[in-house]
Amino acid sequence: MRIFKIAGLLILLAAAIAFPLLFPNPAVTTVAVFTLMFAGAAVAWNIFSGYTGYIALGHAAFFGTGAYAMALMCQDWHIPAGYTPFYLLPLVGLVAAIVAIPLGIIALRTRRHTFIVITIAFFFIFQLLAYNLRGLTNGSAGLSLPIPTWSGAFYNEPFYYVTLAILLLALLISWWVRNSKYGLGLLAIRDDEDRALGLGVRTGPSKLTAFVISAFFVGMLGGMYAYFVEAIYPPFAFDALYDVVIALMCFMGGLGTLSGPIIGALILEPTQQYFTLLYGENGWYLVIYGVLFLVIILVLPRGIVPTTSEWWARRRAARGNVEKPGGEPPPAPGVQQDTQLVVERSEGVKEVNL
Amino acid sequence: MNIIVEAVITGILTGGVYALMSSGLTLIFGVMEIINIAIGALVILGGYLSYVLQTYLHIDLFVGLLITMPVMFLLGLALEWFFIRPLKRDRIMLSILVTFAIALIIEGALGLIFSTNYVQLHAWYVSASVNIGGFYLAYIYIFGFILSVALLTGLYLLLYNTKFGQSVRAAMQNRTAAELIGIDVERVSMITFGIGIALTAAGGMAFGATTSFNPGSSYDLISRLLVIIILGGMGSLRGALIASLFMLVIEDVTAVVWSPVWSSTVFFILLVIVLLVRPQGIFGQLEGRKQ
Amino acid sequence: MNILEAQGVSKAFGGIQALNTCSISVQQGKITGLIGPNGSGKTTLFNVITGYERIDQGDVRYNGKSITNSTPNRVFAMGIGRTFQLTRIFPRLTVMENMHVAAQRNDFVGLISRWSSRHEQRRALELLDFVGITGLKDVPAGNLSYGQKKLLEFAFILIAEPKVILLDEPAGGINPTMINHIASRVRELNKQGVTFLVVEHNMEFVMQLCDTVNVMHRGTKIAEGTPEEVRENPDVLDAYLGG
């Protein structure tokens, strides 16, 4: 069974690598770059919000920080165009991560709703700073980046592969966190933070670490975005819709799962790009997008991955397996009567580590 | 010195209008534990409704409220019924996403109907000012403030002097316990939601009369309203009122003392400072440790 | 000797005096019961001892040292484990994963891997076996029955090898066979030297299991003695019937 899983993953990887070569149309590869970018951001966001259950809606602040960090570094250090800016990406990520530390410390003092709003507030602060700190950010005139030395038909390819690399790295970290005791602690925080704290889980440092890790990747993607679009402006680098879109992707795919965020991105981003193409950024676009959101949320409340894995598990049970999925009744005396392994109890289905 | 005093007065008066808008938000949160992000867009919708009544039917802004408020109340009931009630699990995040989607739809629809040009509500009291103690204040600020006071007093009376209000307060304190003593919490939630939206209709009119707006104004508005209710303590009406006055005064004073450019940033930074010291806001409650 | 003591503890919630100079002592190696009508303050006393609530007045002592107002994780680390009336386990994690969360306090570097040692893994399995839910180890804890959740909660506080365990209504809401099973586990652990303080409403459970019983009423202790003594005590009967 594991062989199939690994083989499947390798095939997907090969497909992802081959994609731009098979579909070199720049319109298609541009959408692909953005899709990978959002997939990476969604995976990173999931490392924090999916695992701990704290919904952060201010990560666009880190994206924008990364974008501006990249732009400023290229500008102040006179970075030549070409492949060199890509080498700056880890540094850009680090900048975002460092910025995330004080923000995380402040925000994580609060819980649930207050936390959500304070992350939103941080986002707006950063956006306002981008507009107003003209000396640094050039205000609404924006900043430009070096123009890549390659162009034309193959413009997108390097960006595609760099973004893919970031996505894979984020996925790797997400997988590793999920399978470590540290990750278990995060999930325990999601289920019952005070109980976890009472049992000795270091909730404060755990949450902050996840927050900073997610900021690191989102920052890197911001830097990548900046170089890709060649010029950044406050409303695009710090986009109010960014976090909600990512949250929707994760949530649609399955919050807290490994593949959920990617599936969500694969579905939503091309769709969004298609709509923008058809309708432009005007009223219709917003209305349809909003309706799409609503439909997804109301129809698929748990997300695609958990819903399908549950459906799958139920099919196997219905095929008359003697052993109910999830384990047999324990042999200990007295416990038999209480054995009610209702798989339908949807809340706690173990996620499939896809 | 004079301009500072004037800024304080304007701040208080506009604060009243923000208090009206944020009361709806905090009330809904208190009863249903959801953050209704659509309130920003709904305020703007209220503004446009007043605009339509005034421009095409020549109905005075305040008189028009007799139409817009009931209409928005019914809209609120419908929104709650169709989009909020079906959310059974993960309500916190889902309600944010759902209300955000509703906000997008409203913003998009308004953009299609009215275009993205800025509009402002007009009336004699919007342009005319009165001289009070040496300060010139546009009448609309005073009328808007009076409107807010009137409506908030009405809300207060509703909550503390009626049986329905009692059910609302019970549901705010402890939803489960309220259910156990026979309060139809779902119905109370729906009606409260409607009331919250009706208040935003009034807020929208007052907002639209003092500021020019377009469909995109909802982002700025919702971010401020969120900051206000967090500052005041989520679910606390007193908190919403005090936080509104406080924030608006600080913002207006910053605009004259420092620069209008930084006044909005100060708004958010103030929130961060307060939360550092008191994470639950002024009148809010700390999330507990125990069972 | 008294391993755990609450001395003159008072705690009020707004206008309600939940605990009123309450003094309870728990003798080492014994199973002490804590009974009383609803609202007498039993769970509040537990919360105060284990750090989930702050004390207004009084002192809590463990092995003679004051632990008043310590945080819950420190209390747990000191060797006092505690279960909850409405079981607090991690529903979306499997039973085995629940065990590993409880084992975290020993770790730092070990956090990087899934299990920090074979020893820990073995111990977790032993404990699951001890309470009788080994077969459920890969089941999401949220899918367990109420009784099984109680057993899980019991198992994971045992991972810390506590010297004192506070059980909050262990027999509540489960069938008689399960009750006997839990009672037998308690007795077994007690034989190994673990001290217990048990809050219960189930009189039979208390009478069978406990060496000493304390009775609380309106926030304070009104009687103490062997189960038989307490059963006959007129003040106790009054408290339950009169209220």
mmCIF file of C-alpha atoms in Angstrom, chain A:
data_model
loop_
_atom_site.group_PDB
_atom_site.id
_atom_site.type_symbol
_atom_site.label_atom_id
_atom_site.label_comp_id
_atom_site.label_asym_id
_atom_site.label_seq_id
_atom_site.Cartn_x
_atom_site.Cartn_y
_atom_site.Cartn_z
ATOM 1 C CA MET A 1 0.000 0.000 0.000
ATOM 2 C CA ARG A 2 2.804 2.347 0.840
ATOM 3 C CA ILE A 3 4.496 1.511 -2.449
ATOM 4 C CA PHE A 4 1.420 2.737 -4.282
ATOM 5 C CA LYS A 5 1.370 5.937 -2.272
ATOM 6 C CA ILE A 6 5.019 6.675 -2.928
ATOM 7 C CA ALA A 7 4.697 5.791 -6.589
ATOM 8 C CA GLY A 8 1.674 8.042 -6.872
ATOM 9 C CA LEU A 9 3.512 10.934 -5.288
ATOM 10 C CA LEU A 10 6.489 10.485 -7.585
ATOM 11 C CA ILE A 11 4.210 10.512 -10.592
ATOM 12 C CA LEU A 12 2.612 13.723 -9.395
ATOM 13 C CA LEU A 13 6.028 15.236 -8.870
ATOM 14 C CA ALA A 14 7.113 14.231 -12.349
ATOM 15 C CA ALA A 15 3.931 15.700 -13.759
ATOM 16 C CA ALA A 16 4.504 18.953 -11.917
ATOM 17 C CA ILE A 17 8.052 19.152 -13.223
ATOM 18 C CA ALA A 18 7.037 18.316 -16.766
ATOM 19 C CA PHE A 19 4.055 20.618 -16.840
ATOM 20 C CA PRO A 20 5.612 23.784 -18.289
ATOM 21 C CA LEU A 21 7.416 21.735 -20.878
ATOM 22 C CA LEU A 22 4.194 20.124 -21.996
ATOM 23 C CA PHE A 23 2.134 23.298 -21.869
ATOM 24 C CA PRO A 24 4.460 26.132 -22.732
ATOM 25 C CA ASN A 25 1.706 28.631 -23.522
ATOM 26 C CA PRO A 26 2.654 31.657 -21.377
ATOM 27 C CA ALA A 27 -0.946 32.317 -20.407
ATOM 28 C CA VAL A 28 -1.154 28.815 -19.000
ATOM 29 C CA THR A 29 2.198 28.926 -17.249
ATOM 30 C CA THR A 30 1.387 32.284 -15.674
ATOM 31 C CA VAL A 31 -1.717 30.796 -14.137
ATOM 32 C CA ALA A 32 0.420 27.841 -13.089
ATOM 33 C CA VAL A 33 2.927 30.098 -11.339
ATOM 34 C CA PHE A 34 0.187 31.847 -9.410
ATOM 35 C CA THR A 35 -1.434 28.549 -8.572
ATOM 36 C CA LEU A 36 1.796 27.160 -7.174
ATOM 37 C CA MET A 37 2.312 30.397 -5.282
ATOM 38 C CA PHE A 38 -1.068 30.181 -3.629
ATOM 39 C CA ALA A 39 -0.615 26.472 -3.008
ATOM 40 C CA GLY A 40 2.645 27.190 -1.203
ATOM 41 C CA ALA A 41 1.071 29.982 0.806
ATOM 42 C CA ALA A 42 -1.881 27.785 1.677
ATOM 43 C CA VAL A 43 0.375 24.955 2.829
ATOM 44 C CA ALA A 44 2.389 27.403 4.915
ATOM 45 C CA TRP A 45 -0.706 29.011 6.391
ATOM 46 C CA ASN A 46 -2.014 25.585 7.213
ATOM 47 C CA ILE A 47 1.106 24.817 9.246
ATOM 48 C CA PHE A 48 -0.025 27.459 11.663
ATOM 49 C CA SER A 49 -3.766 27.936 11.357
ATOM 50 C CA GLY A 50 -4.658 24.437 10.237
ATOM 51 C CA TYR A 51 -2.714 22.696 12.954
ATOM 52 C CA THR A 52 -3.276 25.039 15.894
ATOM 53 C CA GLY A 53 -6.780 26.120 14.992
ATOM 54 C CA TYR A 54 -5.907 29.802 15.397
ATOM 55 C CA ILE A 55 -7.247 31.473 12.302
ATOM 56 C CA ALA A 56 -4.737 34.115 11.224
ATOM 57 C CA LEU A 57 -6.092 36.512 8.643
ATOM 58 C CA GLY A 58 -3.105 38.814 8.425
ATOM 59 C CA HIS A 59 -0.500 36.754 6.602
ATOM 60 C CA ALA A 60 -0.703 39.116 3.665
ATOM 61 C CA ALA A 61 1.420 41.334 5.900
ATOM 62 C CA PHE A 62 4.251 38.802 5.586
ATOM 63 C CA PHE A 63 3.698 38.369 1.892
ATOM 64 C CA GLY A 64 3.989 42.092 1.393
ATOM 65 C CA THR A 65 6.963 42.300 3.721
ATOM 66 C CA GLY A 66 8.687 39.686 1.600
ATOM 67 C CA ALA A 67 7.812 41.523 -1.588
ATOM 68 C CA TYR A 68 9.141 44.829 -0.328
ATOM 69 C CA ALA A 69 12.185 43.221 1.227
ATOM 70 C CA MET A 70 13.048 41.717 -2.131
ATOM 71 C CA ALA A 71 12.476 44.990 -3.944
ATOM 72 C CA LEU A 72 14.522 46.983 -1.471
ATOM 73 C CA MET A 73 17.374 44.508 -1.387
ATOM 74 C CA CYS A 74 17.605 44.469 -5.165
ATOM 75 C CA GLN A 75 17.500 48.231 -5.182
ATOM 76 C CA ASP A 76 19.920 48.990 -2.368
ATOM 77 C CA TRP A 77 22.401 46.252 -3.026
ATOM 78 C CA HIS A 78 22.305 46.783 -6.753
ATOM 79 C CA ILE A 79 21.485 43.217 -7.448
ATOM 80 C CA PRO A 80 21.854 42.437 -11.108
ATOM 81 C CA ALA A 81 18.991 40.853 -12.949
ATOM 82 C CA GLY A 82 19.136 37.206 -13.780
ATOM 83 C CA TYR A 83 19.193 34.338 -11.352
ATOM 84 C CA THR A 84 20.792 36.254 -8.510
ATOM 85 C CA PRO A 85 17.564 37.609 -7.003
ATOM 86 C CA PHE A 86 16.420 34.031 -6.500
ATOM 87 C CA TYR A 87 19.319 33.483 -4.138
ATOM 88 C CA LEU A 88 17.967 36.279 -1.993
ATOM 89 C CA LEU A 89 14.768 34.405 -1.341
ATOM 90 C CA PRO A 90 15.825 32.577 1.823
ATOM 91 C CA LEU A 91 17.003 35.904 3.207
ATOM 92 C CA VAL A 92 13.685 37.484 2.309
ATOM 93 C CA GLY A 93 11.917 34.656 4.084
ATOM 94 C CA LEU A 94 14.101 35.270 7.096
ATOM 95 C CA VAL A 95 13.147 38.933 7.151
ATOM 96 C CA ALA A 96 9.470 37.998 7.150
ATOM 97 C CA ALA A 97 10.107 35.437 9.874
ATOM 98 C CA ILE A 98 11.880 37.969 12.065
ATOM 99 C CA VAL A 99 9.065 40.456 11.575
ATOM 100 C CA ALA A 100 6.636 37.707 12.530
ATOM 101 C CA ILE A 101 8.231 37.192 15.925
ATOM 102 C CA PRO A 102 7.031 40.336 17.690
ATOM 103 C CA LEU A 103 3.726 40.234 15.838
ATOM 104 C CA GLY A 104 3.223 36.660 16.900
ATOM 105 C CA ILE A 105 4.133 37.350 20.494
ATOM 106 C CA ILE A 106 1.560 40.120 20.684
ATOM 107 C CA ALA A 107 -1.174 38.369 18.758
ATOM 108 C CA LEU A 108 -0.790 35.041 20.530
ATOM 109 C CA ARG A 109 -1.570 36.612 23.854
ATOM 110 C CA THR A 110 -5.148 36.593 22.667
ATOM 111 C CA ARG A 111 -7.515 33.794 21.785
ATOM 112 C CA ARG A 112 -9.944 32.898 19.079
ATOM 113 C CA HIS A 113 -11.918 35.919 17.887
ATOM 114 C CA THR A 114 -9.632 38.557 19.286
ATOM 115 C CA PHE A 115 -6.709 36.794 17.659
ATOM 116 C CA ILE A 116 -8.396 36.858 14.276
ATOM 117 C CA VAL A 117 -9.103 40.542 14.499
ATOM 118 C CA ILE A 118 -5.667 41.484 15.734
ATOM 119 C CA THR A 119 -4.086 39.698 12.780
ATOM 120 C CA ILE A 120 -6.406 41.645 10.497
ATOM 121 C CA ALA A 121 -5.361 44.824 12.280
ATOM 122 C CA PHE A 122 -1.683 43.988 11.729
ATOM 123 C CA PHE A 123 -2.339 43.509 8.058
ATOM 124 C CA PHE A 124 -3.960 46.938 7.778
ATOM 125 C CA ILE A 125 -1.129 48.534 9.724
ATOM 126 C CA PHE A 126 1.388 47.116 7.289
ATOM 127 C CA GLN A 127 -0.646 48.182 4.304
ATOM 128 C CA LEU A 128 -0.940 51.691 5.694
ATOM 129 C CA LEU A 129 2.781 51.766 6.405
ATOM 130 C CA ALA A 130 3.451 50.752 2.815
ATOM 131 C CA TYR A 131 1.392 53.690 1.611
ATOM 132 C CA ASN A 132 2.711 56.186 4.116
ATOM 133 C CA LEU A 133 6.395 55.436 4.667
ATOM 134 C CA ARG A 134 7.172 56.998 1.321
ATOM 135 C CA GLY A 135 10.818 57.397 2.046
ATOM 136 C CA LEU A 136 11.175 53.656 2.333
ATOM 137 C CA THR A 137 8.495 52.200 0.124
ATOM 138 C CA ASN A 138 7.915 54.970 -2.350
ATOM 139 C CA GLY A 139 4.263 55.034 -1.325
ATOM 140 C CA SER A 140 1.644 54.357 -3.949
ATOM 141 C CA ALA A 141 4.173 54.830 -6.721
ATOM 142 C CA GLY A 142 5.534 51.469 -5.769
ATOM 143 C CA LEU A 143 8.918 49.926 -6.305
ATOM 144 C CA SER A 144 10.318 48.152 -9.296
ATOM 145 C CA LEU A 145 12.638 45.208 -9.509
ATOM 146 C CA PRO A 146 15.380 44.265 -11.891
ATOM 147 C CA ILE A 147 14.049 42.892 -15.129
ATOM 148 C CA PRO A 148 15.063 39.290 -15.656
ATOM 149 C CA THR A 149 17.625 38.638 -18.328
ATOM 150 C CA TRP A 150 15.539 35.965 -19.945
ATOM 151 C CA SER A 151 12.274 36.841 -21.562
ATOM 152 C CA GLY A 152 9.775 36.021 -24.186
ATOM 153 C CA ALA A 153 8.283 32.616 -24.459
ATOM 154 C CA PHE A 154 10.269 31.137 -21.613
ATOM 155 C CA TYR A 155 9.828 33.990 -19.160
ATOM 156 C CA ASN A 156 7.705 32.027 -16.746
ATOM 157 C CA GLU A 157 9.687 28.816 -16.572
ATOM 158 C CA PRO A 158 12.328 29.780 -13.975
ATOM 159 C CA PHE A 159 9.644 31.313 -11.783
ATOM 160 C CA TYR A 160 7.567 28.190 -12.092
ATOM 161 C CA TYR A 161 10.392 25.961 -10.886
ATOM 162 C CA VAL A 162 11.466 28.245 -8.065
ATOM 163 C CA THR A 163 7.898 28.468 -6.810
ATOM 164 C CA LEU A 164 7.548 24.719 -7.125
ATOM 165 C CA ALA A 165 10.678 24.319 -5.044
ATOM 166 C CA ILE A 166 9.278 26.600 -2.337
ATOM 167 C CA LEU A 167 6.016 24.689 -2.371
ATOM 168 C CA LEU A 168 7.816 21.363 -2.013
ATOM 169 C CA LEU A 169 9.907 22.674 0.838
ATOM 170 C CA ALA A 170 6.825 23.981 2.617
ATOM 171 C CA LEU A 171 5.111 20.661 2.055
ATOM 172 C CA LEU A 172 8.079 18.810 3.457
ATOM 173 C CA ILE A 173 8.123 20.941 6.575
ATOM 174 C CA SER A 174 4.380 20.565 6.928
ATOM 175 C CA TRP A 175 4.678 16.791 6.676
ATOM 176 C CA TRP A 176 7.487 16.665 9.152
ATOM 177 C CA VAL A 177 5.628 18.864 11.654
ATOM 178 C CA ARG A 178 2.503 16.773 11.268
ATOM 179 C CA ASN A 179 4.393 13.599 12.067
ATOM 180 C CA SER A 180 6.401 14.885 14.978
ATOM 181 C CA LYS A 181 5.558 15.177 18.596
ATOM 182 C CA TYR A 182 5.762 18.923 18.141
ATOM 183 C CA GLY A 183 2.959 18.715 15.602
ATOM 184 C CA LEU A 184 0.934 16.556 17.961
ATOM 185 C CA GLY A 185 1.263 19.317 20.493
ATOM 186 C CA LEU A 186 -0.116 21.794 17.952
ATOM 187 C CA LEU A 187 -3.058 19.559 17.202
ATOM 188 C CA ALA A 188 -3.677 19.129 20.897
ATOM 189 C CA ILE A 189 -3.749 22.904 21.194
ATOM 190 C CA ARG A 190 -6.377 22.926 18.485
ATOM 191 C CA ASP A 191 -8.527 20.447 20.362
ATOM 192 C CA ASP A 192 -8.178 21.727 23.909
ATOM 193 C CA GLU A 193 -5.462 24.269 24.529
ATOM 194 C CA ASP A 194 -5.850 24.530 28.272
ATOM 195 C CA ARG A 195 -5.831 20.795 28.743
ATOM 196 C CA ALA A 196 -2.694 20.605 26.627
ATOM 197 C CA LEU A 197 -1.103 23.334 28.695
ATOM 198 C CA GLY A 198 -2.096 21.543 31.871
ATOM 199 C CA LEU A 199 -0.416 18.381 30.654
ATOM 200 C CA GLY A 200 2.857 20.141 30.053
ATOM 201 C CA VAL A 201 2.739 21.065 26.373
ATOM 202 C CA ARG A 202 4.675 24.292 25.864
ATOM 203 C CA THR A 203 1.823 26.014 24.115
ATOM 204 C CA GLY A 204 3.320 29.494 23.844
ATOM 205 C CA PRO A 205 6.599 28.590 22.116
ATOM 206 C CA SER A 206 4.829 25.947 20.030
ATOM 207 C CA LYS A 207 2.328 28.368 18.590
ATOM 208 C CA LEU A 208 4.904 31.061 17.993
ATOM 209 C CA THR A 209 7.222 28.660 16.186
ATOM 210 C CA ALA A 210 4.464 27.536 13.843
ATOM 211 C CA PHE A 211 3.500 31.158 13.234
ATOM 212 C CA VAL A 212 7.056 32.120 12.360
ATOM 213 C CA ILE A 213 7.553 29.107 10.101
ATOM 214 C CA SER A 214 4.430 29.947 8.128
ATOM 215 C CA ALA A 215 5.529 33.592 7.871
ATOM 216 C CA PHE A 216 8.907 32.470 6.519
ATOM 217 C CA PHE A 217 7.372 30.670 3.567
ATOM 218 C CA VAL A 218 4.766 33.293 2.861
ATOM 219 C CA GLY A 219 7.511 35.912 2.923
ATOM 220 C CA MET A 220 9.591 33.940 0.443
ATOM 221 C CA LEU A 221 6.605 33.682 -1.853
ATOM 222 C CA GLY A 222 6.135 37.425 -1.555
ATOM 223 C CA GLY A 223 9.704 37.944 -2.652
ATOM 224 C CA MET A 224 9.196 35.594 -5.572
ATOM 225 C CA TYR A 225 6.024 37.393 -6.540
ATOM 226 C CA ALA A 226 7.816 40.731 -6.514
ATOM 227 C CA TYR A 227 10.451 39.544 -8.945
ATOM 228 C CA PHE A 228 7.829 37.852 -11.090
ATOM 229 C CA VAL A 229 5.624 40.894 -11.564
ATOM 230 C CA GLU A 230 8.593 43.236 -11.835
ATOM 231 C CA ALA A 231 6.940 46.047 -9.859
ATOM 232 C CA ILE A 232 5.032 46.082 -6.594
ATOM 233 C CA TYR A 233 2.461 48.482 -5.209
ATOM 234 C CA PRO A 234 0.871 48.646 -1.757
ATOM 235 C CA PRO A 235 -2.588 47.354 -2.635
ATOM 236 C CA PHE A 236 -1.201 44.342 -4.485
ATOM 237 C CA ALA A 237 1.620 43.395 -2.194
ATOM 238 C CA PHE A 238 -0.738 43.854 0.746
ATOM 239 C CA ASP A 239 -3.987 42.536 -0.577
ATOM 240 C CA ALA A 240 -7.007 42.392 1.727
ATOM 241 C CA LEU A 241 -8.403 39.381 -0.070
ATOM 242 C CA TYR A 242 -5.207 37.343 0.157
ATOM 243 C CA ASP A 243 -5.778 35.696 3.511
ATOM 244 C CA VAL A 244 -9.416 35.002 2.959
ATOM 245 C CA VAL A 245 -8.642 33.317 -0.343
ATOM 246 C CA ILE A 246 -5.964 31.184 1.279
ATOM 247 C CA ALA A 247 -8.231 30.334 4.181
ATOM 248 C CA LEU A 248 -10.888 29.275 1.727
ATOM 249 C CA MET A 249 -8.412 27.120 -0.169
ATOM 250 C CA CYS A 250 -7.283 25.324 2.968
ATOM 251 C CA PHE A 251 -10.714 24.970 4.279
ATOM 252 C CA MET A 252 -12.110 23.757 0.983
ATOM 253 C CA GLY A 253 -9.384 21.188 0.613
ATOM 254 C CA GLY A 254 -9.483 20.229 4.247
ATOM 255 C CA LEU A 255 -8.034 22.276 7.073
ATOM 256 C CA GLY A 256 -5.184 20.591 8.850
ATOM 257 C CA THR A 257 -4.550 18.017 6.145
ATOM 258 C CA LEU A 258 -1.404 17.861 4.053
ATOM 259 C CA SER A 259 -2.860 17.812 0.593
ATOM 260 C CA GLY A 260 -5.995 19.822 1.319
ATOM 261 C CA PRO A 261 -4.426 23.254 0.848
ATOM 262 C CA ILE A 262 -2.888 22.176 -2.450
ATOM 263 C CA ILE A 263 -6.140 20.752 -3.753
ATOM 264 C CA GLY A 264 -7.928 23.911 -2.701
ATOM 265 C CA ALA A 265 -5.371 26.026 -4.537
ATOM 266 C CA LEU A 266 -5.474 23.839 -7.630
ATOM 267 C CA ILE A 267 -9.205 24.381 -7.842
ATOM 268 C CA LEU A 268 -9.621 27.963 -6.762
ATOM 269 C CA GLU A 269 -6.681 29.792 -8.274
ATOM 270 C CA PRO A 270 -7.157 28.810 -11.911
ATOM 271 C CA THR A 271 -10.855 29.505 -11.457
ATOM 272 C CA GLN A 272 -10.148 32.948 -10.070
ATOM 273 C CA GLN A 273 -7.707 33.724 -12.863
ATOM 274 C CA TYR A 274 -10.247 32.569 -15.408
ATOM 275 C CA PHE A 275 -12.913 34.810 -13.949
ATOM 276 C CA THR A 276 -10.575 37.773 -13.885
ATOM 277 C CA LEU A 277 -9.924 37.170 -17.543
ATOM 278 C CA LEU A 278 -13.593 36.960 -18.374
ATOM 279 C CA TYR A 279 -14.966 39.736 -16.238
ATOM 280 C CA GLY A 280 -12.084 41.886 -15.161
ATOM 281 C CA GLU A 281 -11.829 43.098 -11.601
ATOM 282 C CA ASN A 282 -15.271 44.555 -11.508
ATOM 283 C CA GLY A 283 -18.659 43.890 -10.017
ATOM 284 C CA TRP A 284 -19.439 40.590 -11.712
ATOM 285 C CA TYR A 285 -16.164 39.143 -10.670
ATOM 286 C CA LEU A 286 -16.853 39.904 -7.033
ATOM 287 C CA VAL A 287 -20.407 38.663 -7.138
ATOM 288 C CA ILE A 288 -19.524 35.357 -8.756
ATOM 289 C CA TYR A 289 -16.535 34.879 -6.525
ATOM 290 C CA GLY A 290 -18.672 35.535 -3.463
ATOM 291 C CA VAL A 291 -21.324 33.121 -4.642
ATOM 292 C CA LEU A 292 -18.674 30.493 -5.290
ATOM 293 C CA PHE A 293 -17.366 30.956 -1.767
ATOM 294 C CA LEU A 294 -20.819 30.536 -0.293
ATOM 295 C CA VAL A 295 -21.590 27.451 -2.304
ATOM 296 C CA ILE A 296 -18.320 25.804 -1.312
ATOM 297 C CA ILE A 297 -18.724 26.580 2.364
ATOM 298 C CA LEU A 298 -22.312 25.495 2.608
ATOM 299 C CA VAL A 299 -21.935 22.364 0.522
ATOM 300 C CA LEU A 300 -18.571 21.085 1.673
ATOM 301 C CA PRO A 301 -18.354 22.053 5.300
ATOM 302 C CA ARG A 302 -15.452 19.774 6.058
ATOM 303 C CA GLY A 303 -13.395 20.190 2.974
ATOM 304 C CA ILE A 304 -12.651 17.805 0.162
ATOM 305 C CA VAL A 305 -9.966 15.588 1.629
ATOM 306 C CA PRO A 306 -11.688 14.676 4.904
ATOM 307 C CA THR A 307 -15.035 14.196 3.156
ATOM 308 C CA THR A 308 -13.593 11.858 0.542
ATOM 309 C CA SER A 309 -11.500 9.872 2.976
ATOM 310 C CA GLU A 310 -14.538 9.393 5.156
ATOM 311 C CA TRP A 311 -16.625 8.348 2.180
ATOM 312 C CA TRP A 312 -13.869 5.922 1.237
ATOM 313 C CA ALA A 313 -13.752 4.483 4.748
ATOM 314 C CA ARG A 314 -17.486 4.069 4.774
ATOM 315 C CA ARG A 315 -17.401 2.224 1.464
ATOM 316 C CA ARG A 316 -14.871 -0.219 2.840
ATOM 317 C CA ALA A 317 -17.004 -0.778 5.901
ATOM 318 C CA ALA A 318 -20.099 -1.271 3.787
ATOM 319 C CA ARG A 319 -18.319 -3.954 1.772
ATOM 320 C CA GLY A 320 -18.899 -6.165 4.756
ATOM 321 C CA ASN A 321 -15.517 -6.068 6.404
ATOM 322 C CA VAL A 322 -15.594 -7.868 9.712
ATOM 323 C CA GLU A 323 -13.240 -5.373 11.208
ATOM 324 C CA LYS A 324 -14.850 -1.969 11.458
ATOM 325 C CA PRO A 325 -12.477 0.708 10.305
ATOM 326 C CA GLY A 326 -10.754 2.098 13.304
ATOM 327 C CA GLY A 327 -10.145 -0.956 15.424
ATOM 328 C CA GLU A 328 -11.857 -3.858 17.143
ATOM 329 C CA PRO A 329 -13.644 -3.907 20.429
ATOM 330 C CA PRO A 330 -11.061 -4.366 23.174
ATOM 331 C CA PRO A 331 -11.008 -7.711 24.938
ATOM 332 C CA ALA A 332 -11.017 -6.278 28.449
ATOM 333 C CA PRO A 333 -13.966 -7.269 30.602
ATOM 334 C CA GLY A 334 -16.698 -4.782 31.062
ATOM 335 C CA VAL A 335 -15.628 -2.636 28.192
ATOM 336 C CA GLN A 336 -17.501 -4.669 25.591
ATOM 337 C CA GLN A 337 -20.817 -3.099 26.365
ATOM 338 C CA ASP A 338 -19.585 0.374 25.752
ATOM 339 C CA THR A 339 -18.088 -0.342 22.397
ATOM 340 C CA GLN A 340 -19.887 1.844 19.965
ATOM 341 C CA LEU A 341 -17.424 2.498 17.220
ATOM 342 C CA VAL A 342 -19.598 4.780 15.195
ATOM 343 C CA VAL A 343 -17.473 5.790 12.285
ATOM 344 C CA GLU A 344 -20.180 8.179 11.244
ATOM 345 C CA ARG A 345 -19.248 10.381 14.181
ATOM 346 C CA SER A 346 -17.614 12.730 11.802
ATOM 347 C CA GLU A 347 -15.672 14.968 14.121
ATOM 348 C CA GLY A 348 -12.615 12.903 14.584
ATOM 349 C CA VAL A 349 -11.812 11.126 11.373
ATOM 350 C CA LYS A 350 -8.133 10.583 11.193
ATOM 351 C CA GLU A 351 -6.790 12.440 8.274
ATOM 352 C CA VAL A 352 -5.132 10.580 5.504
ATOM 353 C CA ASN A 353 -1.534 11.611 5.192
ATOM 354 C CA LEU A 354 -1.779 12.158 1.475
#
